[in-house]
mmCIF file of N, CA, C and O in Angstrom:
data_model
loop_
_atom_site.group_PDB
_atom_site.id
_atom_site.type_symbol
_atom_site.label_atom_id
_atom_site.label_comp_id
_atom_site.label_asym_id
_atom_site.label_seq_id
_atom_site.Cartn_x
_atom_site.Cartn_y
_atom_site.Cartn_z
ATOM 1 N N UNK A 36 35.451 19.696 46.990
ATOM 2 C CA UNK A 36 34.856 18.720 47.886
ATOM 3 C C UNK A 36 35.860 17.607 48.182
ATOM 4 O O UNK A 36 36.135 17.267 49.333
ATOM 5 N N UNK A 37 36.468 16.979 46.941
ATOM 6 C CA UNK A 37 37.379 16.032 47.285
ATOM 7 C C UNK A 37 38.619 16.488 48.492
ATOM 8 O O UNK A 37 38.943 15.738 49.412
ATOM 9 N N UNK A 38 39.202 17.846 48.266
ATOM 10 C CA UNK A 38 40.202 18.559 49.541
ATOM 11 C C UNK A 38 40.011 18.629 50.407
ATOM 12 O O UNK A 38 40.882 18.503 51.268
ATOM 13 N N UNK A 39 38.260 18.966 50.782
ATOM 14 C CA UNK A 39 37.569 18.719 52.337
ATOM 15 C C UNK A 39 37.774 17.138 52.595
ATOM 16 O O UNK A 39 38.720 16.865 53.334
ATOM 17 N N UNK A 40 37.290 16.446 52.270
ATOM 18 C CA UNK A 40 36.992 15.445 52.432
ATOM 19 C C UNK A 40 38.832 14.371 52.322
ATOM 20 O O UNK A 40 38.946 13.270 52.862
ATOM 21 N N UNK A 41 39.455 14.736 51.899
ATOM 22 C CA UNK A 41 40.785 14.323 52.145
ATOM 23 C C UNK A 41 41.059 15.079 53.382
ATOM 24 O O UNK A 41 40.892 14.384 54.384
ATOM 25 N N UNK A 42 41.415 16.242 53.608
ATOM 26 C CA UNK A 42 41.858 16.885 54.591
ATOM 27 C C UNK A 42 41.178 16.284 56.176
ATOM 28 O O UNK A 42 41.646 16.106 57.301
ATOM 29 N N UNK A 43 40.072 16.138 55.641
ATOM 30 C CA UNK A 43 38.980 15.562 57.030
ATOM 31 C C UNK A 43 39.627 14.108 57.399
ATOM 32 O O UNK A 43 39.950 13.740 58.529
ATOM 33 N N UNK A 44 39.756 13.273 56.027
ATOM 34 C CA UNK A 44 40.145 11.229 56.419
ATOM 35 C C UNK A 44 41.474 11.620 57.165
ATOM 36 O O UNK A 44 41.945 10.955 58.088
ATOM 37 N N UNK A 45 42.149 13.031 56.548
ATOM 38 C CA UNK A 45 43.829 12.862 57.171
ATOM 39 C C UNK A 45 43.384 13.120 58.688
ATOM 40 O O UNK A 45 43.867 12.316 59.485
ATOM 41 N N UNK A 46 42.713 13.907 59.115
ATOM 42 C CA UNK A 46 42.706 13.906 60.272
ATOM 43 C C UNK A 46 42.107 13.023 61.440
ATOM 44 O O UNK A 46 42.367 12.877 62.634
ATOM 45 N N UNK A 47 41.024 12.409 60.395
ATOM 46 C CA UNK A 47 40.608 11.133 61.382
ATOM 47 C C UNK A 47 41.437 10.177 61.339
ATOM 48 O O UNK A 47 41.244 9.236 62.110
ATOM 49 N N UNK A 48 42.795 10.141 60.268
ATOM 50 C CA UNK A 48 43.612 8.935 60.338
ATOM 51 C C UNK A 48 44.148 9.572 61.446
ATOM 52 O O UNK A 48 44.162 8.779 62.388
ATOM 53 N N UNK A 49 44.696 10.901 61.814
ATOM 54 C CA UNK A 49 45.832 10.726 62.952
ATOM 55 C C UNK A 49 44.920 11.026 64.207
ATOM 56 O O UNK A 49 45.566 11.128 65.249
ATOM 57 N N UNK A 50 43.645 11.178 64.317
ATOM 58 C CA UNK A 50 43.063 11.334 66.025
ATOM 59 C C UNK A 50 42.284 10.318 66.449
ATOM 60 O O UNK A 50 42.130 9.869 67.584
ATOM 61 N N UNK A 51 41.518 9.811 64.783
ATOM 62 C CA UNK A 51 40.461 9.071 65.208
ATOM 63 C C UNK A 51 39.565 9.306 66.528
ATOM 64 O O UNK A 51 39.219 8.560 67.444
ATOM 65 N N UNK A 52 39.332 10.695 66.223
ATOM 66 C CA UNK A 52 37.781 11.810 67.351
ATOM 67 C C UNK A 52 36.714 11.181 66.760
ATOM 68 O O UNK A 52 35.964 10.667 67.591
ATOM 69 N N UNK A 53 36.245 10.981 65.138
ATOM 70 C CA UNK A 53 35.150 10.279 65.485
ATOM 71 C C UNK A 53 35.004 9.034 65.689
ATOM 72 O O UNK A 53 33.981 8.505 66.124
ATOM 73 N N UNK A 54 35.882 8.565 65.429
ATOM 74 C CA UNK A 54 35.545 6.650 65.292
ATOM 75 C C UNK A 54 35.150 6.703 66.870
ATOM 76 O O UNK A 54 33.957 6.558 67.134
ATOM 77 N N UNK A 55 36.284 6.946 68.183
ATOM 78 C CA UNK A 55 36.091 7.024 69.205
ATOM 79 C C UNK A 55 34.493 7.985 69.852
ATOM 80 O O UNK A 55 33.824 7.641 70.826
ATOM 81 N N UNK A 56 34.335 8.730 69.304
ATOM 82 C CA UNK A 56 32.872 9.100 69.435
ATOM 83 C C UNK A 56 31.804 8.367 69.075
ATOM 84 O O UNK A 56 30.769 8.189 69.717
ATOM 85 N N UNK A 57 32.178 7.847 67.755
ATOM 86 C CA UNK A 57 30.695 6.956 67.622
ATOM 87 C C UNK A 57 30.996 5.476 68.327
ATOM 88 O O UNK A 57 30.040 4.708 68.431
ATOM 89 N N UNK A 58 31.797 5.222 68.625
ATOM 90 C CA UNK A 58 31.789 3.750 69.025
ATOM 91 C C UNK A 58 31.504 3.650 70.195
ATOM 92 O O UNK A 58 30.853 2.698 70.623
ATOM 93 N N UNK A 59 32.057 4.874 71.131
ATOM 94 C CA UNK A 59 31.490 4.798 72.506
ATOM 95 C C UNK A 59 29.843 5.355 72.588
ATOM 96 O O UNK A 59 29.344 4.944 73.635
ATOM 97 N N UNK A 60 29.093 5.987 71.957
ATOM 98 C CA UNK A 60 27.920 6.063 71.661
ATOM 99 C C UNK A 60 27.468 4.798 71.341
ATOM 100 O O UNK A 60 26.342 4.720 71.832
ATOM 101 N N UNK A 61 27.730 3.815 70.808
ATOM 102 C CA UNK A 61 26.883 2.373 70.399
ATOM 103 C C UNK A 61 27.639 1.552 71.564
ATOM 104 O O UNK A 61 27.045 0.520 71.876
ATOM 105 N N UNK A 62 28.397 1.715 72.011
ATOM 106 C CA UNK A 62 28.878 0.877 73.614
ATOM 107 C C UNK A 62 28.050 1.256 74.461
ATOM 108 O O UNK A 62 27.504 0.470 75.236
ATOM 109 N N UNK A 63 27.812 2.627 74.440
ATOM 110 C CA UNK A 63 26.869 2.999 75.600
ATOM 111 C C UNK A 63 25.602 2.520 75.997
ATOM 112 O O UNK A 63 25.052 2.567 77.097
ATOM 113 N N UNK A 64 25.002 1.767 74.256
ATOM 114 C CA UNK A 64 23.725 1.482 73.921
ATOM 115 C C UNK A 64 23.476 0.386 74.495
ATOM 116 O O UNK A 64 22.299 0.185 74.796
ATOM 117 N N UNK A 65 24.262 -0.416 74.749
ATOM 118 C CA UNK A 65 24.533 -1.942 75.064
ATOM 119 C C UNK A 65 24.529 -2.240 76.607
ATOM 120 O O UNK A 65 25.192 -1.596 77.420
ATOM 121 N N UNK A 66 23.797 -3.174 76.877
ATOM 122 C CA UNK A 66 23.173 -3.272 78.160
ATOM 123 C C UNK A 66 22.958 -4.518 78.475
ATOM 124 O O UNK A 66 22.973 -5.355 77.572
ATOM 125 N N UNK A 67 22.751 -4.848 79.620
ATOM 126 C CA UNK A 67 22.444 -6.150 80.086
ATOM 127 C C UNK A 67 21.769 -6.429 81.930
ATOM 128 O O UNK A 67 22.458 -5.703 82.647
ATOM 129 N N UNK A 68 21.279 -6.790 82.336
ATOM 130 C CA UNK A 68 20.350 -6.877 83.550
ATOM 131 C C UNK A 68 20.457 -8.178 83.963
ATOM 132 O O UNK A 68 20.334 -9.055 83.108
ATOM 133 N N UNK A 69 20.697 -8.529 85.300
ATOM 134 C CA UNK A 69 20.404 -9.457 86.393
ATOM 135 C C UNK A 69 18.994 -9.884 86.528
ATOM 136 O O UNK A 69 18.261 -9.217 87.259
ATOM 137 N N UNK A 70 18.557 -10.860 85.945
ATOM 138 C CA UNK A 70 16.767 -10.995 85.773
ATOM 139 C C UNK A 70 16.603 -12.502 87.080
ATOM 140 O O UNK A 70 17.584 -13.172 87.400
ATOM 141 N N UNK A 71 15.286 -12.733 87.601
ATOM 142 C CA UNK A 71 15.755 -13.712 88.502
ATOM 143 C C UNK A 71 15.407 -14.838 87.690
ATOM 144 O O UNK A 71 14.637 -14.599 86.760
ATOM 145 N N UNK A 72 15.921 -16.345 87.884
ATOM 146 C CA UNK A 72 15.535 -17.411 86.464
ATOM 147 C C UNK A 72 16.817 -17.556 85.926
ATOM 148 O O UNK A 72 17.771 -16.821 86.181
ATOM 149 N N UNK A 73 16.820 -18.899 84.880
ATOM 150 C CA UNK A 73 17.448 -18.939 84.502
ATOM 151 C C UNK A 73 17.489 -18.679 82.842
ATOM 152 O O UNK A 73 16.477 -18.966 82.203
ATOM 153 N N UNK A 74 18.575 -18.174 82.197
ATOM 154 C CA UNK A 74 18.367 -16.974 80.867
ATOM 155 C C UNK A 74 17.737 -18.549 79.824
ATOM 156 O O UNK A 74 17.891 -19.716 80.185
ATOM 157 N N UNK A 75 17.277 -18.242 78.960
ATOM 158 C CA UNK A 75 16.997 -18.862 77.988
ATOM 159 C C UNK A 75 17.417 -18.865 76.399
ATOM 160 O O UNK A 75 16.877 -19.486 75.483
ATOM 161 N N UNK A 76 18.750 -17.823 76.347
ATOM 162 C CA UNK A 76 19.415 -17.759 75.768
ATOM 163 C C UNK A 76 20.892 -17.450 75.668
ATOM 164 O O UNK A 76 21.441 -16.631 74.932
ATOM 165 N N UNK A 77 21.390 -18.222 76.503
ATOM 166 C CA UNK A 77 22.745 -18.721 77.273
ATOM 167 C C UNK A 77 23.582 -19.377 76.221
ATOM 168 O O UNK A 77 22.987 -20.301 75.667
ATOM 169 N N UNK A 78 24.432 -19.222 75.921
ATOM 170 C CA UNK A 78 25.508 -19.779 74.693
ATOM 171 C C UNK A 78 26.884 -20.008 75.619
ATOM 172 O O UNK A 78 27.269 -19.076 76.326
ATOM 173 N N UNK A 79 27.497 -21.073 75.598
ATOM 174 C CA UNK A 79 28.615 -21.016 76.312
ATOM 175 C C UNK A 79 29.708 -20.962 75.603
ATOM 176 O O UNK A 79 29.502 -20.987 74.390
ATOM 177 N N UNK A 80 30.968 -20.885 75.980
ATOM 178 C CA UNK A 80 32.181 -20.281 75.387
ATOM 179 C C UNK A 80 32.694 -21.862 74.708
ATOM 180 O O UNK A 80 32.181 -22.918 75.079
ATOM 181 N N UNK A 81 33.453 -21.806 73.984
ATOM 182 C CA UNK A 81 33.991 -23.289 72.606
ATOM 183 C C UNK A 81 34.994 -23.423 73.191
ATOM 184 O O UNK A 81 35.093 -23.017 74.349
ATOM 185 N N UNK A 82 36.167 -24.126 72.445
ATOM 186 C CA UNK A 82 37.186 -25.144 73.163
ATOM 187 C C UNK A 82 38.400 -24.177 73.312
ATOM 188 O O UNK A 82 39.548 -24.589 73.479
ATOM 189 N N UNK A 83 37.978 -22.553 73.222
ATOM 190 C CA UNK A 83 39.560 -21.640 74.081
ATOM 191 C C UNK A 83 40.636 -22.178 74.936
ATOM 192 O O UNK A 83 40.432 -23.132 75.688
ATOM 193 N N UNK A 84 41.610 -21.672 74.850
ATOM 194 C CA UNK A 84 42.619 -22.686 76.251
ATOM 195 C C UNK A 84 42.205 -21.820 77.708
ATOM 196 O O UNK A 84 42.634 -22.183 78.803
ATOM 197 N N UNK A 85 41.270 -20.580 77.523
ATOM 198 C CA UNK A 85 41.230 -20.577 79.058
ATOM 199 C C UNK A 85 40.215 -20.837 79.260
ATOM 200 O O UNK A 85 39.974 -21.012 80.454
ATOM 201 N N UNK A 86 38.889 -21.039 78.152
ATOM 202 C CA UNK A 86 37.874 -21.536 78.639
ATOM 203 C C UNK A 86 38.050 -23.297 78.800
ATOM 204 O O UNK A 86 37.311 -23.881 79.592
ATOM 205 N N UNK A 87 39.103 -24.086 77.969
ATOM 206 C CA UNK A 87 38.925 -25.288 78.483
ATOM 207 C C UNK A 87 38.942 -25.656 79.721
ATOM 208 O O UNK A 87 38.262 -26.393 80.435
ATOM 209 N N UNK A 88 40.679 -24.403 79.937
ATOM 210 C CA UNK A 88 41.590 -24.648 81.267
ATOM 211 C C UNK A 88 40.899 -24.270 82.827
ATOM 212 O O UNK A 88 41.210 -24.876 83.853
ATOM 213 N N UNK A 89 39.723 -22.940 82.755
ATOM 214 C CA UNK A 89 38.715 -22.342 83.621
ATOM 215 C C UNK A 89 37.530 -23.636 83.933
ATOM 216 O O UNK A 89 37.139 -23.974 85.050
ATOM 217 N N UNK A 90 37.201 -24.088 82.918
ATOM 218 C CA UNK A 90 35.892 -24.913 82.639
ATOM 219 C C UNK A 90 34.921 -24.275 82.403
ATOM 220 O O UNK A 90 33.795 -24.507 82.842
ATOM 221 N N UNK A 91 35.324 -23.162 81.490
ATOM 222 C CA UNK A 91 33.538 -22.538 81.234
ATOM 223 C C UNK A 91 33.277 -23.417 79.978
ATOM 224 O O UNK A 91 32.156 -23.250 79.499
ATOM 225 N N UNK A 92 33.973 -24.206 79.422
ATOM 226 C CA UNK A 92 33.240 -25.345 78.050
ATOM 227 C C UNK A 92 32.562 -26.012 78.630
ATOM 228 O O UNK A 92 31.489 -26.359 78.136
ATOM 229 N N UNK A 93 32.995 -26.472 80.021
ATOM 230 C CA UNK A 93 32.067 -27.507 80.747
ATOM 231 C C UNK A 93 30.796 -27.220 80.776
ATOM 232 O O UNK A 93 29.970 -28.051 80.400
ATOM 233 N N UNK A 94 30.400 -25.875 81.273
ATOM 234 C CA UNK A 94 29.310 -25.798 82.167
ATOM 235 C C UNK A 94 27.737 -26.032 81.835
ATOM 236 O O UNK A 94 26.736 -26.017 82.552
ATOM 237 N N UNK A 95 27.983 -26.301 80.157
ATOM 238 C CA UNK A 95 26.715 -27.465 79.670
ATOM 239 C C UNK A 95 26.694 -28.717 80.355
ATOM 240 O O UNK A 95 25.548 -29.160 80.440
ATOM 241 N N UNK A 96 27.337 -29.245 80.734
ATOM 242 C CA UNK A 96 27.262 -30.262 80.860
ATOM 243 C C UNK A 96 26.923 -30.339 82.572
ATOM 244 O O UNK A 96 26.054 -31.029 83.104
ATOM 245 N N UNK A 97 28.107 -29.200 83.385
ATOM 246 C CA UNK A 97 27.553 -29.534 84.760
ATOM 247 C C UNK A 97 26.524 -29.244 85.238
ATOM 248 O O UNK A 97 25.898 -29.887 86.081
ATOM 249 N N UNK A 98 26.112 -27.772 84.514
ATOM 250 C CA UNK A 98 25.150 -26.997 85.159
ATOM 251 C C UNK A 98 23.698 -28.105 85.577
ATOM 252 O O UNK A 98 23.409 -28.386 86.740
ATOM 253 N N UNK A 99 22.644 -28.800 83.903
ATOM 254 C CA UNK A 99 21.984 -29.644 84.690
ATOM 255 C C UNK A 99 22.389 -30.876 85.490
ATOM 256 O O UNK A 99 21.314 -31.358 85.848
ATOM 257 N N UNK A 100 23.572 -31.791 86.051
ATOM 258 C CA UNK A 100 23.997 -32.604 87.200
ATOM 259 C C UNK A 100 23.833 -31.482 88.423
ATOM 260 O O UNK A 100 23.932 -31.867 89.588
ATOM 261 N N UNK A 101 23.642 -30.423 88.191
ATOM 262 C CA UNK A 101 23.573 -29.721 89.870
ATOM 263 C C UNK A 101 22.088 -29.277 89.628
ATOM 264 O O UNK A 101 21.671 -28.840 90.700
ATOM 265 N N UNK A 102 21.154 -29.212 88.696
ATOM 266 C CA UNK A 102 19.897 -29.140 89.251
ATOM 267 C C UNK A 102 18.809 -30.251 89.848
ATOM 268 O O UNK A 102 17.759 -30.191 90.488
ATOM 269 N N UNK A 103 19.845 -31.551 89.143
ATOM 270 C CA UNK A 103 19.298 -32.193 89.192
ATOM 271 C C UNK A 103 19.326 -33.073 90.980
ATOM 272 O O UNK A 103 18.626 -33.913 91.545
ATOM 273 N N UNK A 104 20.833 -32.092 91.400
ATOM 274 C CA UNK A 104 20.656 -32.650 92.653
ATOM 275 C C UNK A 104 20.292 -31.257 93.703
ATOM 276 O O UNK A 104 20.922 -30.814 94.664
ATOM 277 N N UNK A 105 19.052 -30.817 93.090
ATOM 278 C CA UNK A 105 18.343 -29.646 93.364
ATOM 279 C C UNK A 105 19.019 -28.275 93.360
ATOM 280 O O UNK A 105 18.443 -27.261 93.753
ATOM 281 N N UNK A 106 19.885 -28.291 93.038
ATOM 282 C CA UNK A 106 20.474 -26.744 93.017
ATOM 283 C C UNK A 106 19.472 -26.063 92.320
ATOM 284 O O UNK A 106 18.608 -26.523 91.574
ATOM 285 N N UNK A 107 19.731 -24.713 92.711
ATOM 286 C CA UNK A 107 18.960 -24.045 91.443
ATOM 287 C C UNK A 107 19.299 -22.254 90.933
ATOM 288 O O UNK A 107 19.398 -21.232 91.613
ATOM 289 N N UNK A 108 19.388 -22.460 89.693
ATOM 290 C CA UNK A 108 19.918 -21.347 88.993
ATOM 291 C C UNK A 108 18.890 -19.961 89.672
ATOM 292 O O UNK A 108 18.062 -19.559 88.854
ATOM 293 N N UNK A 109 18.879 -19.418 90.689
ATOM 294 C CA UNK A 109 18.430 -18.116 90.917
ATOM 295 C C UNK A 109 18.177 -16.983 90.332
ATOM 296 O O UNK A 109 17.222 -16.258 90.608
ATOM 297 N N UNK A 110 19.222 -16.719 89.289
ATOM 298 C CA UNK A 110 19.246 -15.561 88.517
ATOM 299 C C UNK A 110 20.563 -15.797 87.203
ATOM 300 O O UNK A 110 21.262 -16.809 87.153
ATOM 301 N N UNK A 111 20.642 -14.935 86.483
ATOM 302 C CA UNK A 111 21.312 -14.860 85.682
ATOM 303 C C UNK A 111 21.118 -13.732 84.594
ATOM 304 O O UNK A 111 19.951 -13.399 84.389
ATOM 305 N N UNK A 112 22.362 -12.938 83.684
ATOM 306 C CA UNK A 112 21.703 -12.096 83.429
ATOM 307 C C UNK A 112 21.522 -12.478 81.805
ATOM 308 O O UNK A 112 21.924 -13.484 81.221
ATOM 309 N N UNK A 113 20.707 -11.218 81.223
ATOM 310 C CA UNK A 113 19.543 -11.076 80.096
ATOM 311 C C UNK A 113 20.250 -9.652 79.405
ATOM 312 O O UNK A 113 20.298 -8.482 79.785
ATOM 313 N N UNK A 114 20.888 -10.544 77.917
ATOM 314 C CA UNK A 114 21.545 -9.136 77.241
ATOM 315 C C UNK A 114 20.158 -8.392 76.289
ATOM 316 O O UNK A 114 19.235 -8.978 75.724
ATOM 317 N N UNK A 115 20.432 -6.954 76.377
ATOM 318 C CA UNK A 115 19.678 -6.420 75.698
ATOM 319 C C UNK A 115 19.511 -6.602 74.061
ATOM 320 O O UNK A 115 20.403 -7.192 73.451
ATOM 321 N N UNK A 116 18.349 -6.085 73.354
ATOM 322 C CA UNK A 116 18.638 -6.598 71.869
ATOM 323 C C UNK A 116 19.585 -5.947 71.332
ATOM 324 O O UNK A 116 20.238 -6.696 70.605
ATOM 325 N N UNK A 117 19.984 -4.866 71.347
ATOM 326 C CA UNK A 117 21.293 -4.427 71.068
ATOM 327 C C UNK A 117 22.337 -5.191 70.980
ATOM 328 O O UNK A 117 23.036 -5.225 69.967
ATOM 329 N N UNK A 118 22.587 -5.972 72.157
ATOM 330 C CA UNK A 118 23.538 -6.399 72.725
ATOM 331 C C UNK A 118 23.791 -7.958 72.329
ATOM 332 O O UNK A 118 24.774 -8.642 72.042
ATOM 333 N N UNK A 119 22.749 -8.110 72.428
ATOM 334 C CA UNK A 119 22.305 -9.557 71.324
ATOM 335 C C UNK A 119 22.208 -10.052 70.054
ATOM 336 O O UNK A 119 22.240 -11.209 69.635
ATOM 337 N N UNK A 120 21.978 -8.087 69.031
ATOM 338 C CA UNK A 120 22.254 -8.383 67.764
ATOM 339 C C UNK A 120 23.901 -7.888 67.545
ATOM 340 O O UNK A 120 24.510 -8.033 66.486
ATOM 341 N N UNK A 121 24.230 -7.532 68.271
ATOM 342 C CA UNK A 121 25.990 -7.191 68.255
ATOM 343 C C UNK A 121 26.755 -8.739 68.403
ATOM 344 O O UNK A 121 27.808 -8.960 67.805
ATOM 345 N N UNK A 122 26.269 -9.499 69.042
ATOM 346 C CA UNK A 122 27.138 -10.838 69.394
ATOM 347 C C UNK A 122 26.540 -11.847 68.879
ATOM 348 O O UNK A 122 27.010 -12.977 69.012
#
């Protein structure tokens, strides 16, 4: 059993067929949808240099100054629980 089972890790060390099989099977699982509204569980990105440099750190802060001068969030999307207990 131990020779199978060595012979098998040697070969997933040099192809890695299953890691790539199962991982794209649980990628596949993972999903997310355009819902109309705005999400209610929205997390924004921390002090990255391209999220500083982009302004997605900002967008707590701008997003309500533009509802407040009536804009309004239309849609946004809604990760699945999968996808939600992965992140």
């Amino acid at each position: 059993i131990a020779i199978v089972v060595g012979l098998a890790a040697a070969k997933e060390m040099r192809t890695s067929k299953f890691q790539a099989r199962e991982v794209s099977k649980f990628a596949a699982s993972l999903s997310y949808s355009l819902e109309p509204g705005p999400s209610d569980a929205i997390r924004y990105p921390g002090a990255g240099p391209f999220d500083l440099r982009l302004g997605y750190s900002s967008l707590d802060e701008f997003l309500p100054r533009l509802l407040k001068r009536n804009y309004v969030i239309a849609a946004q999307t809604r990760f699945s629980q999968k996808l939600m207990d992965y992140s």
